[in-house]
Tab-separated table of N, CA and C in Angstrom:
chain	number	residue	atom	x	y	z
P	1013	UNK	N	5.659	-16.969	-10.826
P	1013	UNK	CA	4.633	-16.850	-9.809
P	1013	UNK	C	4.382	-15.381	-9.545
P	1014	UNK	N	3.146	-14.983	-9.592
P	1014	UNK	CA	2.784	-13.587	-9.424
P	1014	UNK	C	2.248	-13.358	-8.033
P	1015	UNK	N	3.054	-13.631	-7.051
P	1015	UNK	CA	2.512	-13.460	-5.718
P	1015	UNK	C	3.314	-12.454	-4.939
P	1016	UNK	N	2.615	-11.719	-4.146
P	1016	UNK	CA	3.218	-10.752	-3.249
P	1016	UNK	C	2.465	-10.877	-1.946
P	1017	UNK	N	3.124	-10.642	-0.863
P	1017	UNK	CA	2.442	-10.834	0.407
P	1017	UNK	C	2.805	-9.742	1.377
P	1018	UNK	N	1.852	-9.398	2.192
P	1018	UNK	CA	2.105	-8.455	3.267
P	1018	UNK	C	2.271	-9.270	4.540
P	1019	UNK	N	3.384	-9.085	5.211
P	1019	UNK	CA	3.590	-9.801	6.465
P	1019	UNK	C	4.077	-8.803	7.495
P	1020	UNK	N	3.330	-8.703	8.592
P	1020	UNK	CA	3.690	-7.728	9.603
P	1020	UNK	C	3.615	-6.333	9.035
P	1021	UNK	N	4.680	-5.553	9.264
P	1021	UNK	CA	4.722	-4.196	8.767
P	1021	UNK	C	5.479	-4.081	7.467
P	1022	UNK	N	5.718	-5.206	6.792
P	1022	UNK	CA	6.496	-5.178	5.551
P	1022	UNK	C	5.665	-5.759	4.409
P	1023	UNK	N	5.624	-5.028	3.307
P	1023	UNK	CA	4.986	-5.504	2.091
P	1023	UNK	C	6.101	-6.029	1.199
P	1024	UNK	N	6.091	-7.345	0.924
P	1024	UNK	CA	7.116	-7.963	0.083
P	1024	UNK	C	6.558	-8.129	-1.321
P	1025	UNK	N	7.248	-7.547	-2.302
P	1025	UNK	CA	6.826	-7.658	-3.696
P	1025	UNK	C	7.669	-8.745	-4.337
P	1026	UNK	N	6.997	-9.744	-4.878
P	1026	UNK	CA	7.683	-10.895	-5.465
P	1026	UNK	C	7.808	-10.739	-6.974
P	1027	UNK	N	8.822	-11.402	-7.527
P	1027	UNK	CA	9.064	-11.367	-8.969
P	1027	UNK	C	7.845	-11.888	-9.709
P	1028	UNK	N	7.531	-11.269	-10.831
P	1028	UNK	CA	6.397	-11.691	-11.643
P	1028	UNK	C	6.779	-12.787	-12.620
P	1029	UNK	N	8.064	-12.930	-12.902
P	1029	UNK	CA	8.559	-13.958	-13.822
P	1029	UNK	C	8.430	-15.326	-13.153
P	1030	UNK	N	7.654	-16.253	-13.742
P	1030	UNK	CA	7.505	-17.583	-13.142
P	1030	UNK	C	8.835	-18.293	-12.936
P	1031	UNK	N	9.823	-18.017	-13.791
P	1031	UNK	CA	11.131	-18.661	-13.665
P	1031	UNK	C	11.886	-18.189	-12.424
P	1032	UNK	N	11.497	-17.064	-11.849
P	1032	UNK	CA	12.180	-16.527	-10.667
P	1032	UNK	C	11.734	-17.222	-9.388
P	1033	UNK	N	10.709	-18.031	-9.473
P	1033	UNK	CA	10.284	-18.816	-8.314
P	1033	UNK	C	9.752	-17.998	-7.152
P	1034	UNK	N	9.203	-16.832	-7.420
P	1034	UNK	CA	8.612	-16.037	-6.348
P	1034	UNK	C	9.602	-15.310	-5.461
P	1035	UNK	N	10.807	-15.087	-5.950
P	1035	UNK	CA	11.784	-14.368	-5.140
P	1035	UNK	C	11.313	-12.933	-4.891
P	1036	UNK	N	11.691	-12.399	-3.763
P	1036	UNK	CA	11.324	-11.033	-3.406
P	1036	UNK	C	12.190	-10.064	-4.209
P	1037	UNK	N	11.556	-9.097	-4.871
P	1037	UNK	CA	12.293	-8.106	-5.658
P	1037	UNK	C	12.312	-6.738	-4.988
P	1038	UNK	N	11.416	-6.517	-4.025
P	1038	UNK	CA	11.397	-5.250	-3.286
P	1038	UNK	C	10.600	-5.432	-2.006
P	1039	UNK	N	10.920	-4.588	-1.025
P	1039	UNK	CA	10.195	-4.595	0.246
P	1039	UNK	C	9.826	-3.163	0.599
P	1040	UNK	N	8.598	-2.998	1.083
P	1040	UNK	CA	8.163	-1.706	1.587
P	1040	UNK	C	7.928	-1.848	3.077
P	1041	UNK	N	8.753	-1.182	3.871
P	1041	UNK	CA	8.592	-1.172	5.321
P	1041	UNK	C	7.532	-0.129	5.634
P	1042	UNK	N	6.367	-0.588	6.043
P	1042	UNK	CA	5.250	0.325	6.272
P	1042	UNK	C	5.453	1.194	7.507
P	1043	UNK	N	6.320	0.799	8.407
P	1043	UNK	CA	6.595	1.617	9.587
P	1043	UNK	C	7.471	2.819	9.260
P	1044	UNK	N	8.520	2.589	8.490
P	1044	UNK	CA	9.466	3.660	8.158
P	1044	UNK	C	9.166	4.325	6.818
P	1045	UNK	N	8.386	3.659	5.968
P	1045	UNK	CA	8.082	4.200	4.650
P	1045	UNK	C	9.223	4.049	3.663
P	1046	UNK	N	10.106	3.090	3.887
P	1046	UNK	CA	11.237	2.885	2.984
P	1046	UNK	C	10.915	1.757	2.005
P	1047	UNK	N	11.022	2.069	0.707
P	1047	UNK	CA	10.886	1.078	-0.360
P	1047	UNK	C	12.290	0.655	-0.753
P	1048	UNK	N	12.583	-0.622	-0.589
P	1048	UNK	CA	13.946	-1.123	-0.792
P	1048	UNK	C	13.956	-2.244	-1.827
P	1049	UNK	N	14.480	-1.955	-3.038
P	1049	UNK	CA	14.598	-3.016	-4.042
P	1049	UNK	C	15.717	-3.977	-3.662
P	1050	UNK	N	15.598	-5.229	-4.090
P	1050	UNK	CA	16.632	-6.221	-3.787
P	1050	UNK	C	17.956	-5.883	-4.463
P	1051	UNK	N	17.884	-5.444	-5.709
P	1051	UNK	CA	19.103	-5.095	-6.439
P	1051	UNK	C	19.467	-3.641	-6.172
P	1052	UNK	N	20.692	-3.435	-5.759
P	1052	UNK	CA	21.186	-2.091	-5.481
P	1052	UNK	C	22.305	-1.740	-6.446
P	1053	UNK	N	22.384	-0.468	-6.783
P	1053	UNK	CA	23.504	0.066	-7.556
P	1053	UNK	C	23.783	1.457	-7.008
P	1054	UNK	N	24.601	2.206	-7.697
P	1054	UNK	CA	24.917	3.550	-7.232
P	1054	UNK	C	23.653	4.383	-7.060
P	1055	UNK	N	22.723	4.279	-8.006
P	1055	UNK	CA	21.511	5.092	-7.958
P	1055	UNK	C	20.266	4.317	-7.551
P	1056	UNK	N	20.249	3.020	-7.757
P	1056	UNK	CA	19.094	2.196	-7.421
P	1056	UNK	C	19.264	1.637	-6.020
P	1057	UNK	N	18.340	1.999	-5.135
P	1057	UNK	CA	18.436	1.524	-3.766
P	1057	UNK	C	17.244	1.975	-2.949
P	1058	UNK	N	17.364	1.924	-1.631
P	1058	UNK	CA	16.248	2.284	-0.762
P	1058	UNK	C	15.834	3.746	-0.952
P	1059	UNK	N	14.513	3.961	-0.984
P	1059	UNK	CA	13.969	5.310	-1.110
P	1059	UNK	C	12.904	5.486	-0.037
P	1060	UNK	N	13.028	6.570	0.736
P	1060	UNK	CA	12.016	6.878	1.748
P	1060	UNK	C	10.853	7.592	1.070
P	1061	UNK	N	9.652	7.071	1.275
P	1061	UNK	CA	8.459	7.673	0.695
P	1061	UNK	C	7.987	8.814	1.587
P	1062	UNK	N	8.018	10.031	1.044
P	1062	UNK	CA	7.529	11.208	1.751
P	1062	UNK	C	7.253	12.304	0.742
P	1063	UNK	N	7.057	13.526	1.205
P	1063	UNK	CA	6.707	14.643	0.318
P	1063	UNK	C	7.829	15.028	-0.643
P	1064	UNK	N	9.037	14.558	-0.418
P	1064	UNK	CA	10.168	14.847	-1.307
P	1064	UNK	C	10.353	13.764	-2.372
P	1065	UNK	N	9.463	12.764	-2.354
P	1065	UNK	CA	9.552	11.641	-3.279
P	1065	UNK	C	8.563	11.835	-4.419
P	1066	UNK	N	8.969	11.423	-5.607
P	1066	UNK	CA	8.129	11.518	-6.802
P	1066	UNK	C	7.863	10.107	-7.316
P	1067	UNK	N	6.617	9.835	-7.706
P	1067	UNK	CA	6.245	8.525	-8.245
P	1067	UNK	C	5.798	8.675	-9.686
P	1068	UNK	N	6.140	7.681	-10.503
P	1068	UNK	CA	5.746	7.659	-11.906
P	1068	UNK	C	5.554	6.204	-12.343
P	1069	UNK	N	4.638	5.988	-13.282
P	1069	UNK	CA	4.493	4.674	-13.905
P	1069	UNK	C	5.313	4.694	-15.190
P	1070	UNK	N	6.097	3.653	-15.392
P	1070	UNK	CA	6.869	3.525	-16.630
P	1070	UNK	C	6.393	2.259	-17.337
P	1071	UNK	N	6.406	2.297	-18.662
P	1071	UNK	CA	5.901	1.167	-19.438
P	1071	UNK	C	6.664	0.994	-20.729
P	1072	UNK	N	6.721	-0.247	-21.177
P	1072	UNK	CA	7.139	-0.569	-22.528
P	1072	UNK	C	6.273	-1.749	-22.954
P	1073	UNK	N	6.630	-2.432	-24.011
P	1073	UNK	CA	5.783	-3.518	-24.513
P	1073	UNK	C	5.792	-4.761	-23.627
P	1074	UNK	N	6.719	-4.870	-22.691
P	1074	UNK	CA	6.848	-6.080	-21.876
P	1074	UNK	C	6.513	-5.875	-20.402
P	1075	UNK	N	6.414	-4.622	-19.945
P	1075	UNK	CA	6.197	-4.421	-18.508
P	1075	UNK	C	5.661	-3.028	-18.198
P	1076	UNK	N	5.033	-2.932	-17.048
P	1076	UNK	CA	4.664	-1.656	-16.431
P	1076	UNK	C	5.224	-1.698	-15.023
P	1077	UNK	N	5.899	-0.631	-14.632
P	1077	UNK	CA	6.560	-0.573	-13.326
P	1077	UNK	C	6.222	0.733	-12.617
P	1078	UNK	N	6.340	0.696	-11.308
P	1078	UNK	CA	6.256	1.889	-10.483
P	1078	UNK	C	7.677	2.295	-10.155
P	1079	UNK	N	8.022	3.550	-10.422
P	1079	UNK	CA	9.344	4.049	-10.054
P	1079	UNK	C	9.153	5.225	-9.111
P	1080	UNK	N	9.824	5.175	-7.980
P	1080	UNK	CA	9.831	6.298	-7.040
P	1080	UNK	C	11.252	6.825	-6.957
P	1081	UNK	N	11.374	8.154	-6.875
P	1081	UNK	CA	12.718	8.740	-6.837
P	1081	UNK	C	12.757	9.953	-5.921
P	1082	UNK	N	13.968	10.256	-5.500
P	1082	UNK	CA	14.243	11.429	-4.663
P	1082	UNK	C	15.410	12.179	-5.278
P	1083	UNK	N	15.513	13.436	-4.946
P	1083	UNK	CA	16.665	14.213	-5.387
P	1083	UNK	C	16.752	14.345	-6.887
P	1084	UNK	N	15.656	14.718	-7.521
P	1084	UNK	CA	15.588	14.902	-8.968
P	1084	UNK	C	16.058	13.634	-9.685
P	1085	UNK	N	15.578	12.509	-9.206
P	1085	UNK	CA	15.877	11.246	-9.859
P	1085	UNK	C	17.220	10.650	-9.503
P	1086	UNK	N	17.938	11.264	-8.571
P	1086	UNK	CA	19.263	10.748	-8.234
P	1086	UNK	C	19.163	9.353	-7.618
P	1087	UNK	N	18.277	9.159	-6.664
P	1087	UNK	CA	18.096	7.854	-6.021
P	1087	UNK	C	16.707	7.350	-6.365
P	1088	UNK	N	16.604	6.104	-6.843
P	1088	UNK	CA	15.300	5.588	-7.232
P	1088	UNK	C	15.160	4.116	-6.863
P	1089	UNK	N	13.892	3.678	-6.826
P	1089	UNK	CA	13.548	2.270	-6.616
P	1089	UNK	C	12.426	1.935	-7.587
P	1090	UNK	N	12.456	0.719	-8.113
P	1090	UNK	CA	11.473	0.280	-9.102
P	1090	UNK	C	10.759	-0.969	-8.592
P	1091	UNK	N	9.442	-0.998	-8.804
P	1091	UNK	CA	8.617	-2.146	-8.422
P	1091	UNK	C	7.860	-2.612	-9.669
P	1092	UNK	N	7.984	-3.895	-10.049
P	1092	UNK	CA	7.221	-4.399	-11.197
P	1092	UNK	C	5.739	-4.506	-10.843
P	1093	UNK	N	4.884	-4.091	-11.785
P	1093	UNK	CA	3.444	-4.178	-11.573
P	1093	UNK	C	2.797	-5.179	-12.516
P	1094	UNK	N	3.192	-5.149	-13.798
P	1094	UNK	CA	2.708	-6.112	-14.798
P	1094	UNK	C	3.875	-6.434	-15.716
P	1095	UNK	N	4.009	-7.714	-16.063
P	1095	UNK	CA	5.016	-8.157	-17.029
P	1095	UNK	C	4.390	-9.214	-17.927
P	1096	UNK	N	4.923	-9.352	-19.137
P	1096	UNK	CA	4.486	-10.393	-20.058
P	1096	UNK	C	5.561	-11.469	-20.095
P	1097	UNK	N	5.149	-12.702	-19.787
P	1097	UNK	CA	6.053	-13.858	-19.801
P	1097	UNK	C	5.363	-14.986	-20.550
P	1098	UNK	N	6.028	-15.496	-21.575
P	1098	UNK	CA	5.462	-16.588	-22.361
P	1098	UNK	C	4.130	-16.232	-22.989
P	1099	UNK	N	3.971	-14.977	-23.364
P	1099	UNK	CA	2.729	-14.538	-23.988
P	1099	UNK	C	1.593	-14.274	-23.015
P	1100	UNK	N	1.827	-14.442	-21.724
P	1100	UNK	CA	0.800	-14.225	-20.705
P	1100	UNK	C	1.150	-13.009	-19.850
P	1101	UNK	N	0.154	-12.179	-19.561
P	1101	UNK	CA	0.340	-11.038	-18.672
P	1101	UNK	C	0.224	-11.512	-17.229
P	1102	UNK	N	1.191	-11.133	-16.416
P	1102	UNK	CA	1.226	-11.484	-14.996
P	1102	UNK	C	1.354	-10.182	-14.215
P	1103	UNK	N	0.559	-10.021	-13.171
P	1103	UNK	CA	0.590	-8.768	-12.424
P	1103	UNK	C	0.571	-8.969	-10.931
P	1104	UNK	N	0.838	-7.881	-10.211
P	1104	UNK	CA	0.777	-7.925	-8.755
P	1104	UNK	C	-0.670	-8.134	-8.340
P	1105	UNK	N	-0.887	-8.823	-7.250
P	1105	UNK	CA	-2.248	-9.038	-6.750
P	1105	UNK	C	-2.910	-7.720	-6.339
P	1106	UNK	N	-4.224	-7.745	-6.260
P	1106	UNK	CA	-5.006	-6.560	-5.908
P	1106	UNK	C	-4.562	-5.954	-4.580
P	1107	UNK	N	-4.337	-6.791	-3.575
P	1107	UNK	CA	-3.994	-6.259	-2.248
P	1107	UNK	C	-2.654	-5.533	-2.257
P	1108	UNK	N	-1.746	-5.946	-3.113
P	1108	UNK	CA	-0.440	-5.288	-3.204
P	1108	UNK	C	-0.579	-3.936	-3.908
P	1109	UNK	N	-1.314	-3.907	-5.013
P	1109	UNK	CA	-1.530	-2.643	-5.734
P	1109	UNK	C	-2.220	-1.626	-4.824
P	1110	UNK	N	-3.221	-2.081	-4.101
P	1110	UNK	CA	-3.950	-1.185	-3.200
P	1110	UNK	C	-3.054	-0.704	-2.056
P	1111	UNK	N	-2.245	-1.601	-1.489
P	1111	UNK	CA	-1.341	-1.218	-0.398
P	1111	UNK	C	-0.300	-0.196	-0.871
P	1112	UNK	N	0.230	-0.394	-2.080
P	1112	UNK	CA	1.185	0.573	-2.626
P	1112	UNK	C	0.527	1.941	-2.797
P	1113	UNK	N	-0.679	1.966	-3.369
P	1113	UNK	CA	-1.395	3.230	-3.562
P	1113	UNK	C	-1.663	3.909	-2.217
P	1114	UNK	N	-2.083	3.139	-1.228
P	1114	UNK	CA	-2.380	3.703	0.091
P	1114	UNK	C	-1.132	4.292	0.741
P	1115	UNK	N	-0.008	3.582	0.644
P	1115	UNK	CA	1.236	4.087	1.238
P	1115	UNK	C	1.708	5.358	0.544
P	1116	UNK	N	1.644	5.378	-0.788
P	1116	UNK	CA	2.058	6.577	-1.531
P	1116	UNK	C	1.184	7.767	-1.150
P	1117	UNK	N	-0.113	7.552	-1.060
P	1117	UNK	CA	-1.042	8.634	-0.723
P	1117	UNK	C	-0.844	9.122	0.705
P	1118	UNK	N	-0.737	8.188	1.650
P	1118	UNK	CA	-0.644	8.581	3.060
P	1118	UNK	C	0.660	9.300	3.391
P	1119	UNK	N	1.690	9.085	2.589
P	1119	UNK	CA	2.992	9.716	2.846
P	1119	UNK	C	3.218	10.966	1.999
P	1120	UNK	N	2.210	11.350	1.204
P	1120	UNK	CA	2.295	12.583	0.444
P	1120	UNK	C	3.232	12.542	-0.748
P	1121	UNK	N	3.475	11.363	-1.286
P	1121	UNK	CA	4.352	11.231	-2.449
P	1121	UNK	C	3.708	11.949	-3.631
P	1122	UNK	N	4.518	12.710	-4.378
P	1122	UNK	CA	4.017	13.451	-5.540
P	1122	UNK	C	3.919	12.525	-6.745
P	1123	UNK	N	2.867	12.714	-7.534
P	1123	UNK	CA	2.678	11.958	-8.770
P	1123	UNK	C	3.066	12.851	-9.943
P	1124	UNK	N	3.998	12.398	-10.782
P	1124	UNK	CA	4.297	13.168	-11.983
P	1124	UNK	C	3.350	12.780	-13.097
P	1125	UNK	N	2.833	11.583	-13.048
P	1125	UNK	CA	1.763	11.122	-13.921
P	1125	UNK	C	0.740	10.484	-12.993
P	1126	UNK	N	-0.408	10.125	-13.498
P	1126	UNK	CA	-1.398	9.449	-12.664
P	1126	UNK	C	-0.828	8.117	-12.205
P	1127	UNK	N	-0.740	7.924	-10.903
P	1127	UNK	CA	-0.198	6.691	-10.339
P	1127	UNK	C	-1.220	6.039	-9.404
P	1128	UNK	N	-1.757	6.804	-8.473
P	1128	UNK	CA	-2.646	6.240	-7.467
P	1128	UNK	C	-3.931	5.685	-8.083
P	1129	UNK	N	-4.573	6.450	-8.963
P	1129	UNK	CA	-5.831	5.994	-9.565
P	1129	UNK	C	-5.632	4.712	-10.378
P	1130	UNK	N	-4.597	4.605	-11.233
P	1130	UNK	CA	-4.410	3.344	-11.960
P	1130	UNK	C	-4.095	2.153	-11.046
P	1131	UNK	N	-3.334	2.375	-9.974
P	1131	UNK	CA	-3.057	1.281	-9.032
P	1131	UNK	C	-4.350	0.793	-8.390
P	1132	UNK	N	-5.181	1.724	-7.956
P	1132	UNK	CA	-6.451	1.346	-7.326
P	1132	UNK	C	-7.401	0.716	-8.343
P	1133	UNK	N	-7.399	1.237	-9.567
P	1133	UNK	CA	-8.260	0.671	-10.615
P	1133	UNK	C	-7.831	-0.762	-10.953
P	1134	UNK	N	-6.515	-1.020	-10.947
P	1134	UNK	CA	-5.999	-2.376	-11.173
P	1134	UNK	C	-6.520	-3.310	-10.076
P	1135	UNK	N	-6.438	-2.867	-8.829
P	1135	UNK	CA	-6.911	-3.677	-7.708
P	1135	UNK	C	-8.405	-3.958	-7.828
P	1136	UNK	N	-9.185	-2.933	-8.138
P	1136	UNK	CA	-10.636	-3.112	-8.284
P	1136	UNK	C	-10.958	-4.062	-9.441
P	1137	UNK	N	-10.222	-3.938	-10.544
P	1137	UNK	CA	-10.416	-4.790	-11.715
P	1137	UNK	C	-10.165	-6.259	-11.361
P	1138	UNK	N	-9.066	-6.527	-10.650
P	1138	UNK	CA	-8.759	-7.907	-10.261
P	1138	UNK	C	-9.770	-8.435	-9.244
P	1139	UNK	N	-10.185	-7.587	-8.292
P	1139	UNK	CA	-11.182	-8.001	-7.306
P	1139	UNK	C	-12.514	-8.367	-7.964
P	1140	UNK	N	-12.815	-7.723	-9.090
P	1140	UNK	CA	-14.053	-8.004	-9.816
P	1140	UNK	C	-13.919	-9.233	-10.717
P	1141	UNK	N	-12.748	-9.878	-10.684
P	1141	UNK	CA	-12.545	-11.086	-11.470
P	1141	UNK	C	-11.963	-10.863	-12.849
P	1142	UNK	N	-11.549	-9.642	-13.142
P	1142	UNK	CA	-10.980	-9.341	-14.453
P	1142	UNK	C	-9.571	-9.894	-14.593
P	1143	UNK	N	-9.168	-10.227	-15.812
P	1143	UNK	CA	-7.812	-10.739	-16.055
P	1143	UNK	C	-6.782	-9.609	-16.064
P	1144	UNK	N	-5.554	-9.951	-15.767
P	1144	UNK	CA	-4.462	-8.977	-15.759
P	1144	UNK	C	-4.335	-8.297	-17.119
P	1145	UNK	N	-4.517	-9.045	-18.202
P	1145	UNK	CA	-4.336	-8.502	-19.548
P	1145	UNK	C	-5.251	-7.319	-19.844
P	1146	UNK	N	-6.415	-7.247	-19.213
P	1146	UNK	CA	-7.308	-6.117	-19.460
P	1146	UNK	C	-7.336	-5.135	-18.295
P	1147	UNK	N	-6.373	-5.246	-17.395
P	1147	UNK	CA	-6.260	-4.337	-16.264
P	1147	UNK	C	-5.977	-2.919	-16.746
P	1148	UNK	N	-6.431	-1.915	-16.014
P	1148	UNK	CA	-6.084	-0.536	-16.359
P	1148	UNK	C	-4.567	-0.308	-16.442
P	1149	UNK	N	-3.781	-1.018	-15.652
P	1149	UNK	CA	-2.312	-0.900	-15.756
P	1149	UNK	C	-1.803	-1.556	-17.035
P	1150	UNK	N	-2.460	-2.600	-17.498
P	1150	UNK	CA	-2.059	-3.270	-18.727
P	1150	UNK	C	-2.245	-2.403	-19.956
P	1151	UNK	N	-3.171	-1.481	-19.881
P	1151	UNK	CA	-3.420	-0.593	-21.019
P	1151	UNK	C	-2.232	0.314	-21.303
P	1152	UNK	N	-1.423	0.592	-20.300
P	1152	UNK	CA	-0.240	1.430	-20.505
P	1152	UNK	C	0.746	0.782	-21.471
P	1153	UNK	N	0.733	-0.545	-21.506
P	1153	UNK	CA	1.651	-1.261	-22.386
P	1153	UNK	C	0.958	-1.827	-23.608
P	1154	UNK	N	-0.289	-1.422	-23.829
P	1154	UNK	CA	-1.005	-1.826	-25.022
P	1154	UNK	C	-1.746	-3.140	-24.900
P	1155	UNK	N	-1.931	-3.655	-23.698
P	1155	UNK	CA	-2.689	-4.894	-23.506
P	1155	UNK	C	-4.173	-4.585	-23.447
P	1156	UNK	N	-4.964	-5.504	-23.899
P	1156	UNK	CA	-6.408	-5.398	-23.733
P	1156	UNK	C	-7.078	-4.357	-24.608
P	1157	UNK	N	-6.362	-3.801	-25.544
P	1157	UNK	CA	-6.957	-2.800	-26.431
P	1157	UNK	C	-7.037	-1.444	-25.778
P	1158	UNK	N	-7.035	-0.430	-26.580
P	1158	UNK	CA	-7.209	0.922	-26.083
P	1158	UNK	C	-5.939	1.578	-25.595
P	1159	UNK	N	-4.844	0.842	-25.510
P	1159	UNK	CA	-3.598	1.437	-25.057
P	1159	UNK	C	-2.915	2.195	-26.181
P	1160	UNK	N	-2.021	3.087	-25.821
P	1160	UNK	CA	-1.335	3.911	-26.812
P	1160	UNK	C	-0.501	3.065	-27.772
P	1161	UNK	N	0.047	1.951	-27.288
P	1161	UNK	CA	0.926	1.143	-28.137
P	1161	UNK	C	0.170	0.270	-29.129
P	1162	UNK	N	-1.109	0.013	-28.900
P	1162	UNK	CA	-1.831	-0.887	-29.798
P	1162	UNK	C	-1.953	-0.308	-31.198
P	1163	UNK	N	-2.032	0.996	-31.296
P	1163	UNK	CA	-2.176	1.606	-32.617
P	1163	UNK	C	-0.847	1.721	-33.348
P	1164	UNK	N	0.262	1.511	-32.655
P	1164	UNK	CA	1.575	1.645	-33.265
P	1164	UNK	C	2.050	0.367	-33.947
P	1165	UNK	N	1.550	-0.778	-33.501
P	1165	UNK	CA	2.024	-2.048	-34.046
P	1165	UNK	C	3.445	-2.317	-33.580
P	1166	UNK	N	4.127	-3.253	-34.219
P	1166	UNK	CA	5.503	-3.582	-33.863
P	1166	UNK	C	6.458	-2.611	-34.541
P	1167	UNK	N	7.437	-2.142	-33.796
P	1167	UNK	CA	8.452	-1.278	-34.407
P	1167	UNK	C	9.809	-1.815	-34.196
């Protein structure tokens, strides 16, 4: 299930894998600006979004994610944006992508690569009725043609 919902001051990001049954994988507290992934480790955990935080999009052939980090990557949190399951691309809803972009921008988070524009473009694409597979975020992983990985084939 590819659903995410904003409730109150918290944006809950749900798992994109249909087998996960819509479990929450991360929460963004819009009041405090803390992005908190469900899974924690020594380095993976809550990250406060502010001017000391860096955001980047990461991609491979199966997923595109948003990663935010502090302290030169010492502490980070990851949010899934698009994943491929059973041959189908599943992505976060438009309102979630837009809310993430708005929070990152309003808190002065630094972009090491283009992050805000692709998030907003994904939201606009879905609002216009476009499929996830041809979303601007999907192109990072070679979906929908035109992505860097499409010319490489399988390796």
